[in-house]
Structure formats: structure tokens, C-alpha cells
mmCIF file of C-alpha atoms in Angstrom:
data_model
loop_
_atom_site.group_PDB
_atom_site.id
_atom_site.type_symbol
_atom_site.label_atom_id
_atom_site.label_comp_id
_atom_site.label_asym_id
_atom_site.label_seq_id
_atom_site.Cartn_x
_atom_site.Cartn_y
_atom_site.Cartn_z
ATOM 1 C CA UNK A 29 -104.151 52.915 -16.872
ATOM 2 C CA UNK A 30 -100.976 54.855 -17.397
ATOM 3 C CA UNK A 31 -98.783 56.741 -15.541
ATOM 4 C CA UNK A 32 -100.343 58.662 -12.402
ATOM 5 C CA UNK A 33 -98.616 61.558 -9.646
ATOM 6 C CA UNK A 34 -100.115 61.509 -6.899
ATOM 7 C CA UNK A 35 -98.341 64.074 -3.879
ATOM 8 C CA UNK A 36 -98.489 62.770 -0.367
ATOM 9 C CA UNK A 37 -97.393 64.013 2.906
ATOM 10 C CA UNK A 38 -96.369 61.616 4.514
ATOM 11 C CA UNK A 39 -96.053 57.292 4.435
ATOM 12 C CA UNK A 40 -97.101 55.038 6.992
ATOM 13 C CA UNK A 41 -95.684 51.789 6.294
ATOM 14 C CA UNK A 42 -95.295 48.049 7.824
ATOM 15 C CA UNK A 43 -94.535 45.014 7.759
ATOM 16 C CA UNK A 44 -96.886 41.779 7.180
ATOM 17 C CA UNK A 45 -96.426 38.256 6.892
ATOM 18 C CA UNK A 46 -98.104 37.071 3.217
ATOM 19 C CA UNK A 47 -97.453 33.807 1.636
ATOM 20 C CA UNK A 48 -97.228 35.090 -2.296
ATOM 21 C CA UNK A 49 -99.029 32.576 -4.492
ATOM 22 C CA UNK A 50 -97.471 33.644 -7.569
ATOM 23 C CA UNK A 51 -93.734 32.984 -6.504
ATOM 24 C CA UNK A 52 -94.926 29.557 -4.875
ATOM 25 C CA UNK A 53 -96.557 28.325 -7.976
ATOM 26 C CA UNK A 54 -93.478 29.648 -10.205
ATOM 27 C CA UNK A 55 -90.496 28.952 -8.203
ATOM 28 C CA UNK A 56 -89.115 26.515 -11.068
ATOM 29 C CA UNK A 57 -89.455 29.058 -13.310
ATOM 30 C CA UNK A 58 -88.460 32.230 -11.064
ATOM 31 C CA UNK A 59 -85.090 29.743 -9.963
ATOM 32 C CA UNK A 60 -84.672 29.140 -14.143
ATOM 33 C CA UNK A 61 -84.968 32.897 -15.413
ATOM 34 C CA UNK A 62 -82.890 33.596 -12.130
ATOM 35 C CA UNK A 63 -79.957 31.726 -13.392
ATOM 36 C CA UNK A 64 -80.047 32.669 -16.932
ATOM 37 C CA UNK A 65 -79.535 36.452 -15.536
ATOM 38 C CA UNK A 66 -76.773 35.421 -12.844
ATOM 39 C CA UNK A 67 -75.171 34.086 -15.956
ATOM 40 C CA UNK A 68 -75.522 37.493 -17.609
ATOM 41 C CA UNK A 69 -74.043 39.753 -14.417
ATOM 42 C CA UNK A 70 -72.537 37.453 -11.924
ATOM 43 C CA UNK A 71 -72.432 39.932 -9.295
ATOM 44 C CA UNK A 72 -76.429 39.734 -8.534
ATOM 45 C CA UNK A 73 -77.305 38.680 -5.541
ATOM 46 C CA UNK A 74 -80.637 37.179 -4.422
ATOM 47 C CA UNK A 75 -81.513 38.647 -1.153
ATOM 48 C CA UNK A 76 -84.617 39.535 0.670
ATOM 49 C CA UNK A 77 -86.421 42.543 -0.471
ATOM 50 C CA UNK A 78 -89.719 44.070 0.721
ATOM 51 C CA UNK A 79 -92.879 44.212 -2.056
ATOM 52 C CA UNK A 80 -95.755 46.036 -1.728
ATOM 53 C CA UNK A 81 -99.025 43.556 -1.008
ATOM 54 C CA UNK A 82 -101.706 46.506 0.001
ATOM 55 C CA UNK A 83 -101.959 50.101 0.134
ATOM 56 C CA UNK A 84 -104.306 53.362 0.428
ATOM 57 C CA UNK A 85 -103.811 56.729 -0.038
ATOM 58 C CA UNK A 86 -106.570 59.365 1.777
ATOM 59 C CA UNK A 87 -105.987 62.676 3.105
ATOM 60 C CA UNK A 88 -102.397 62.615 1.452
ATOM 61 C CA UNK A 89 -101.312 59.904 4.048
ATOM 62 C CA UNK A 90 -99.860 56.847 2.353
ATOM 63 C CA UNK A 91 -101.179 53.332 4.167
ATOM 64 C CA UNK A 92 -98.743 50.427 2.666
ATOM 65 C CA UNK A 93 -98.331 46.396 3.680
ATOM 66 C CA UNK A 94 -95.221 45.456 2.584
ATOM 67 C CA UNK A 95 -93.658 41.871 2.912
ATOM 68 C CA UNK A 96 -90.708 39.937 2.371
ATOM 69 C CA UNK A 97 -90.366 38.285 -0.552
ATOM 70 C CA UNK A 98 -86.993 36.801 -2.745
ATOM 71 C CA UNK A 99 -85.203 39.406 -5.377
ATOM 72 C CA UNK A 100 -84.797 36.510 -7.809
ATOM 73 C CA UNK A 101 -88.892 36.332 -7.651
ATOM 74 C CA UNK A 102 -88.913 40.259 -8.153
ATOM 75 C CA UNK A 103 -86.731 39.859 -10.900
ATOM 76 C CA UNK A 104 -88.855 37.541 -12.557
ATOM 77 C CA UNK A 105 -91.669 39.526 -11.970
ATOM 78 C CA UNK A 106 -90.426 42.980 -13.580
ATOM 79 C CA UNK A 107 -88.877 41.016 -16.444
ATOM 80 C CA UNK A 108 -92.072 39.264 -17.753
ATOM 81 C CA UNK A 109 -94.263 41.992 -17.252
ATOM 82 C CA UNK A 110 -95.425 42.034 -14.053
ATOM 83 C CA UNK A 111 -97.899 38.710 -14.769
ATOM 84 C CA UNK A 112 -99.237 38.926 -11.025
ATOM 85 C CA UNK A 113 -101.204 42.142 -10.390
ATOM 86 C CA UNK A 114 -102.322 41.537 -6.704
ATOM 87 C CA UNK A 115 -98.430 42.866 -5.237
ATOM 88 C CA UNK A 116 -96.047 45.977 -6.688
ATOM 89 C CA UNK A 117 -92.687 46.305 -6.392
ATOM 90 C CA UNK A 118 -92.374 49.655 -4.316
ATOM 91 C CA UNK A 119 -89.462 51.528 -3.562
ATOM 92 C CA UNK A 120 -88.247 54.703 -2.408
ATOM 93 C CA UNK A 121 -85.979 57.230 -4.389
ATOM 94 C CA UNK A 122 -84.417 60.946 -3.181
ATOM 95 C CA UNK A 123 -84.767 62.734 -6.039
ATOM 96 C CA UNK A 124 -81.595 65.556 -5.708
ATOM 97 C CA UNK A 125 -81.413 69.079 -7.358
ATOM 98 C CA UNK A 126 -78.622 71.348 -7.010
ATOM 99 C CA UNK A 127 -78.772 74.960 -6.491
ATOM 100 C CA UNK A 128 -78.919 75.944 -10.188
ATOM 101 C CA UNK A 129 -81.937 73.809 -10.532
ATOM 102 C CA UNK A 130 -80.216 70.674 -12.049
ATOM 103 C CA UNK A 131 -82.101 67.407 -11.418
ATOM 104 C CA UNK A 132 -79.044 64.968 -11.248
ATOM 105 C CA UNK A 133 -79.660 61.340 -12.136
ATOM 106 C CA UNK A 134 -77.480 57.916 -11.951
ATOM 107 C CA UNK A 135 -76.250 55.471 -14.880
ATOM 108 C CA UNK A 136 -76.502 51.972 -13.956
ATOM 109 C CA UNK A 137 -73.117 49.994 -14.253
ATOM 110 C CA UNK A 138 -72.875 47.513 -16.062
ATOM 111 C CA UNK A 139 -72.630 44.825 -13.936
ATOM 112 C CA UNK A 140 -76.211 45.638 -12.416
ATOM 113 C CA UNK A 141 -79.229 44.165 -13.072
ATOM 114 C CA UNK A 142 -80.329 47.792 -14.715
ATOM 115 C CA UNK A 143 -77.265 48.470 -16.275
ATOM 116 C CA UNK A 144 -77.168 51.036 -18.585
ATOM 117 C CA UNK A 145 -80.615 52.718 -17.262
ATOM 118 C CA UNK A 146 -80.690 56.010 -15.840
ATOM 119 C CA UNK A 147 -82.892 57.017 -12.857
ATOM 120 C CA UNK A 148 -82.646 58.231 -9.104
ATOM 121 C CA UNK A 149 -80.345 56.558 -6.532
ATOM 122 C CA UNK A 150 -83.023 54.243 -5.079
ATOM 123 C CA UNK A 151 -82.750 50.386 -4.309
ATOM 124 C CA UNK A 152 -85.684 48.453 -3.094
ATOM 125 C CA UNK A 153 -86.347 48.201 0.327
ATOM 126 C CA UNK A 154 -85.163 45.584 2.604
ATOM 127 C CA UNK A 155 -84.737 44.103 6.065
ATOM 128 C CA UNK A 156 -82.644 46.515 7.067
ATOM 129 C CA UNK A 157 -85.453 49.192 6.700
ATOM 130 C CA UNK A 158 -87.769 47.730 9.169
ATOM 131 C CA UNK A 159 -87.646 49.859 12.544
ATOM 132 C CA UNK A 160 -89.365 48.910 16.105
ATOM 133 C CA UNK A 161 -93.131 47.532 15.903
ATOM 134 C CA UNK A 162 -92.821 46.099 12.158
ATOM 135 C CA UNK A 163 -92.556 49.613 10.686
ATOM 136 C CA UNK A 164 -90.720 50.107 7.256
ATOM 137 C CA UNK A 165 -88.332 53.422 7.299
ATOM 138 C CA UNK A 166 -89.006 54.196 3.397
ATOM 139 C CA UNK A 167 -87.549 57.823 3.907
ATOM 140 C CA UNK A 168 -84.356 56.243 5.744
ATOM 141 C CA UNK A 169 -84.323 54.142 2.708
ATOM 142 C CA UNK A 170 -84.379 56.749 -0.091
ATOM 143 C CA UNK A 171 -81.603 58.439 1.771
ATOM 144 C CA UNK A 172 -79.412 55.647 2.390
ATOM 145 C CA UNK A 173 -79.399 54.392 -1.198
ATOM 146 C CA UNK A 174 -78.359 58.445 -2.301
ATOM 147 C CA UNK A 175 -75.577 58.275 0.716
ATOM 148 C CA UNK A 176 -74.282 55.240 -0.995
ATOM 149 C CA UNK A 177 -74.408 55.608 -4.799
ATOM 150 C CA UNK A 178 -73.346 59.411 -5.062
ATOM 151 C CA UNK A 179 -71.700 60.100 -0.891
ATOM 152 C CA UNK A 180 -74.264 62.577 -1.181
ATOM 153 C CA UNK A 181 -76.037 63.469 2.507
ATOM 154 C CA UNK A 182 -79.291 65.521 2.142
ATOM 155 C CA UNK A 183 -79.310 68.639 4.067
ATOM 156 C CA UNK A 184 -81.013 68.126 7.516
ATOM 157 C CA UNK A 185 -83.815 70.840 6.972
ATOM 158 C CA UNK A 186 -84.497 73.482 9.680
ATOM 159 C CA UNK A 187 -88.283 73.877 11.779
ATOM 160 C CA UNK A 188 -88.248 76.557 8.974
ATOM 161 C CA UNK A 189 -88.331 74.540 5.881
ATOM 162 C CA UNK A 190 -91.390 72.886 4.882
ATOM 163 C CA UNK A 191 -91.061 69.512 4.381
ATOM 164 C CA UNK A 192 -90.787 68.299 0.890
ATOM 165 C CA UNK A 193 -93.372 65.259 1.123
ATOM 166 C CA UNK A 194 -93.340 62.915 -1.392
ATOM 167 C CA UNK A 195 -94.679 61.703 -5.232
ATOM 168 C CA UNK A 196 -96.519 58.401 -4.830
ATOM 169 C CA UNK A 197 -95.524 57.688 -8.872
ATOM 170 C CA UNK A 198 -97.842 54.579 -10.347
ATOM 171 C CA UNK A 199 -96.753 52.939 -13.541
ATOM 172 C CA UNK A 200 -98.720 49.240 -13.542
ATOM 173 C CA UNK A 201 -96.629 46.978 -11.299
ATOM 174 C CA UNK A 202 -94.376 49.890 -9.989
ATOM 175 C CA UNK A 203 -94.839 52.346 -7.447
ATOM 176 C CA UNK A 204 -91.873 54.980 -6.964
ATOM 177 C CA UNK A 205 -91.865 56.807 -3.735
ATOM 178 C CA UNK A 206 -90.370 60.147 -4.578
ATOM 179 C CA UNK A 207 -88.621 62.268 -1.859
ATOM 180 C CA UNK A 208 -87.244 65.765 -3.445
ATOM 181 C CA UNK A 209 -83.828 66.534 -2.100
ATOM 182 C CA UNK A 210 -82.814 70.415 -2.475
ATOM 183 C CA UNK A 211 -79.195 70.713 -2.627
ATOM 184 C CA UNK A 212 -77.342 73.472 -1.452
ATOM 185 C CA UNK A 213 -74.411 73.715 -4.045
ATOM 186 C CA UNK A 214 -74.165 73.921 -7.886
ATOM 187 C CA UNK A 215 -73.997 71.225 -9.947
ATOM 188 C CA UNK A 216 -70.171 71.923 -10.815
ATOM 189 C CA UNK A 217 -69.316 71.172 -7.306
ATOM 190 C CA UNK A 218 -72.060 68.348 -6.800
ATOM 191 C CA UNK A 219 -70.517 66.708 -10.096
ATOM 192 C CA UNK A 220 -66.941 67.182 -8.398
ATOM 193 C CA UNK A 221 -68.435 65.307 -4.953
ATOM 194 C CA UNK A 222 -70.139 62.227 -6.610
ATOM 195 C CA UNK A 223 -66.872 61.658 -8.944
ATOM 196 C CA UNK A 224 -64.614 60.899 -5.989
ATOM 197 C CA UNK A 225 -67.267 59.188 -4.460
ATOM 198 C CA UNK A 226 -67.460 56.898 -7.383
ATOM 199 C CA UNK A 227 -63.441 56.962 -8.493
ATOM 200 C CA UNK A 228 -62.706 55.560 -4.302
ATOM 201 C CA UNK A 229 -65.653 52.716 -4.585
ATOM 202 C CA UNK A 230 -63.892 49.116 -5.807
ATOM 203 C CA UNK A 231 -67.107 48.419 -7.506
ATOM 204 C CA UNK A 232 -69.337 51.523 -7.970
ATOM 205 C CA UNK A 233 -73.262 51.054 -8.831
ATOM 206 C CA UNK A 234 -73.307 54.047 -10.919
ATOM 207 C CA UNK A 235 -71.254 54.288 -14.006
ATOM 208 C CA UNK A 236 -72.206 58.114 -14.509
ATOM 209 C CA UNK A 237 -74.170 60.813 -13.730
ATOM 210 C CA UNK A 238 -76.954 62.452 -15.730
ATOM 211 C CA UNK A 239 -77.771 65.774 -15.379
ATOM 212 C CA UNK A 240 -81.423 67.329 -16.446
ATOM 213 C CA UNK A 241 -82.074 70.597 -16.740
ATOM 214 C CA UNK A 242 -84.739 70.962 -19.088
ATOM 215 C CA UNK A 243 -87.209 68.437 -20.452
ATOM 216 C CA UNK A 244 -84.823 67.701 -24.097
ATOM 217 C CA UNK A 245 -82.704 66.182 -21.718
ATOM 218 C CA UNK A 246 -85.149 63.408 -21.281
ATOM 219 C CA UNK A 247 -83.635 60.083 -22.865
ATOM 220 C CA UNK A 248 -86.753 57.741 -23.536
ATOM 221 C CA UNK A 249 -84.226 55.313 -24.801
ATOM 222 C CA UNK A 250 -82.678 55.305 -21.050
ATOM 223 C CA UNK A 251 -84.754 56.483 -18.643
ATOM 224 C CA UNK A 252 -88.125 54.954 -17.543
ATOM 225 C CA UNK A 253 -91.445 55.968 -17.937
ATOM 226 C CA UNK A 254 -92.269 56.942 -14.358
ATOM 227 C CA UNK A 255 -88.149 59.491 -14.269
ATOM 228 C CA UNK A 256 -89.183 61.153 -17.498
ATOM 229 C CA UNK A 257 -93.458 61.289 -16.094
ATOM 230 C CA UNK A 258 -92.321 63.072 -13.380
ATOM 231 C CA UNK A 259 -89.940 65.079 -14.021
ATOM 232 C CA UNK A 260 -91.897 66.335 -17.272
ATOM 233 C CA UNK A 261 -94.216 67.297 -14.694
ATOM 234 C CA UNK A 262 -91.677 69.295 -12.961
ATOM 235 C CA UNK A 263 -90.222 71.118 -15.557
ATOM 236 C CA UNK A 264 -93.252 72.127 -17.329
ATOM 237 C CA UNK A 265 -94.281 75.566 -16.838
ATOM 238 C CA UNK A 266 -91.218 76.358 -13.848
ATOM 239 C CA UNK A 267 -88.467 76.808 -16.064
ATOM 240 C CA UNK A 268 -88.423 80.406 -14.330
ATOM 241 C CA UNK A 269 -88.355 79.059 -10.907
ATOM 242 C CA UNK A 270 -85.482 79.951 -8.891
ATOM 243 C CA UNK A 271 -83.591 76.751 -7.792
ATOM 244 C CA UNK A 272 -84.257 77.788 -3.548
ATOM 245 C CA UNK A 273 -88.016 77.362 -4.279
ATOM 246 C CA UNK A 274 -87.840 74.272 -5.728
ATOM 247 C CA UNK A 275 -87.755 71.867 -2.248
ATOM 248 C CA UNK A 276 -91.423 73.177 -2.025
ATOM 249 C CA UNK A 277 -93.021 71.986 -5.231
ATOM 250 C CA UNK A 278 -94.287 68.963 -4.371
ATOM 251 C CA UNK A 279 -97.321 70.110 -2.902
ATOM 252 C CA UNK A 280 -97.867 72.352 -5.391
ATOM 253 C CA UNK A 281 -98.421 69.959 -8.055
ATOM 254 C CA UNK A 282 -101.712 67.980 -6.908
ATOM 255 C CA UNK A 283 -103.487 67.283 -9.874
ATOM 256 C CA UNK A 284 -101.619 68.716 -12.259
ATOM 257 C CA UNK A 285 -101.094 65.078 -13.997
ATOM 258 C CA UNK A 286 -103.192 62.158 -14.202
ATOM 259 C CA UNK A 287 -102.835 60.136 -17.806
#
């Protein structure tokens, strides 16, 4: 199956205890490949992270289990293939546009597990996500991860603005949560912004940001299947759109791809 788009309105998400097989029967392995990568980029960290262990989508309302679950065992995961196919590793991502209707993306530094990648500020979800009753914040997530890699602060929207739902992205063991973020300057002054953001950090994530305007500024090389699926998908056909209409296109593209 490749890559599918899927828009949703909202996500209803929680926590649940699972014992994963797969990590159990691997740890050697996991704790092995684990080193090898720490020897790489010293400045990983294995922490807790939440995965994805069930999940429906009807009536554009997202249903998702998630559990906790060891980033070295993630790492593993992504790096062979994703060998296990009964969990995904989910995450959330704020997808930012600036008022002239650049998408802006983030270079991984290169002391990151992804360095040299380009994609949204995202991070997978973790403990600190998880709200009252077990429930996972994945929109608090998205946010928090673009409020820490760029300083950027999405506009609180007014009872006026319809909400921008989300992209439930599927690429085989990934599932990217998309939240479009409408931007109220240009991407001049939005450029200006993230650069002291990143010039006061000791230790920035982000090496550099990667503007994309049209769809030959799509870097296969670089950017991952499901940043260049979507945003394809975007671009196709709206190059006329008007950067203040874009916060409402989500909805708008149901259907539109499924390869």
C-alpha cells in the first residue's frame, strides 16, 4: 500500500497499557543497534515515547491507543524497516505557511538522529502529552514541538475561523498527524523570527529552514515520502490560491489522493 491522505476533524486519543512483543523478544538487539547510533550522535537520548498500538478513523473522527514504549526500541524499529506491523510510530506535526503562501520546513542538525532531513517541526509524543483521564494532547504536541524548534506560536484562531482539522498521512509503519498552521506574516519576517530563535538556542534542533513554494522545491533526496505526498497534494491545482484561504484547505481535499 503506499502513501494515503486521509482529512479528519478531529483526534480522540489515549493512553493504554500494552506489553510490545516485538521490543521484548529484541531487546539485545534494540540495546546493540541502540549503541552503535549513540556512538554516531552522542547527544540521543533514550526516553519514553508514545507509539501507536490501535486506531480507527469513521465519520472523520480519529480513535487512537497509544502506549509507552522506549525511543531506543523506536529507533530500531524505523531503522530496519519497520519489521513489526501490529504498532506505528505516530506523531503530530504543525505544518506552518506564511502569508505569501510559503510552506516553511526544518533541517535536522546534525547531531540528531534525522540529521540532515527536512520536514515539519514535530517530535514524537511523550509523557508529557498525556492530560487528565489517560488522554494524549496530540494538538498540544504539534504546537509545542513548532514553539520550540522555530519560537514560532500559532495564531489563537477566532469563533470565526474554521478550524483547520487535520491530515491523518499513512506511509507503512508511519502515521503523521498533520495540523495546518496559517501564519499571519510573510516569509521575510517569519525567516527573520526563526533565525534568532535558532542563533539564541546553545544547541538548536534545526540547522535551517526550508522554504516551499511550489512543488520543484520538493527535495526527494531530503525530504520524506509522506512531506513531499502531502504537500504535492497541496500545491497541485492551488497555485492561484490566495495565501488567507489556505488555513481552510484541509477539508477540501477528501479524496483527492489515495495511491
Amino acid at each position: 500500500m503506499g502513501i494515503t491522505l486521509t482529512p479528519a476533524r478531529r483526534i480522540d486519543a489515549r493512553m493504554v497499557a500494552h506489553d510490545w512483543s516485538w521490543a521484548r523478544d529484541n531487546r539485545a538487539a534494540i540495546q546493540a543497534h541502540w549503541e552503535a547510533r549513540r556512538a554516531e550522535r552522542p547527544a540521543m537520548f533514550n526516553g519514553t515515547v508514545l507509539m501507536l498500538r490501535r486506531w480507527s478513523l469513521t465519520e472523520g473522527v480519529l480513535e487512537a491507543e497509544l502506549f509507552e514504549a522506549e525511543y531506543a526500541a523506536l529507533t530500531a524499529l524505523k531503522d530496519w524497516g519497520f519489521p513489526d506491523g501490529s504498532v506505528l510510530n505516530v506523531f503530530a506535526a504543525a505544518v506552518p505557511r506564511t502569508r505569501d503562501g510559503t510552506f516553511l520546513l526544518g533541517e535536522m542538525g546534525p547531531h540528531t538522529a534525522a540529521a540532515g532531513r527536512v520536514y515539519f517541526p514535530c517530535g514524537t509524543p511523550d509523557p508529557t502529552d498525556i492530560g487528565a483521564e489517560g488522554r494524549v494532547d496530540l494538538a498540544a504536541s504539534a504546537l509545542r514541538e513548532l514553539r520550540e524548534e522555530t519560537g514560532l506560536v500559532a495564531p489563537q484562531g477566532s469563533n470565526q475561523e474554521p478550524d483547520p482539522g487535520w491530515i491523518v498521512v499513512r506511509d507503512g509503519g508511519l502515521m503523521a498527524l498533520l495540523r495546518p498552521v496559517q501564519l499571519a506574516e510573510d516569509e521575510a519576517v517569519v525567516r527573520e523570527r526563526i533565525a534568532a530563535h535558532l542563533a539564541a538556542e546553545d544547541e538548536p534542533e534545526l540547522s535551517a529552514i526550508v522554504g516551499v513554494r511550489t512543488s520543484s522545491d520538493l527535495d526527494p533526496a531530503r525530504m520524506p515520502g509522506f512531506v513531499r505526498h502531502y504537500l504535492a497534494s497541496v500545491l497541485a491545482g492551488r497555485s492561484a490560491e490566495s495565501a488567507e484561504a489556505a488555513a481552510g484547505f484541509a477539508a477540501r481535499i477528501c479524496g483527492e489522493t489515495r495511491t
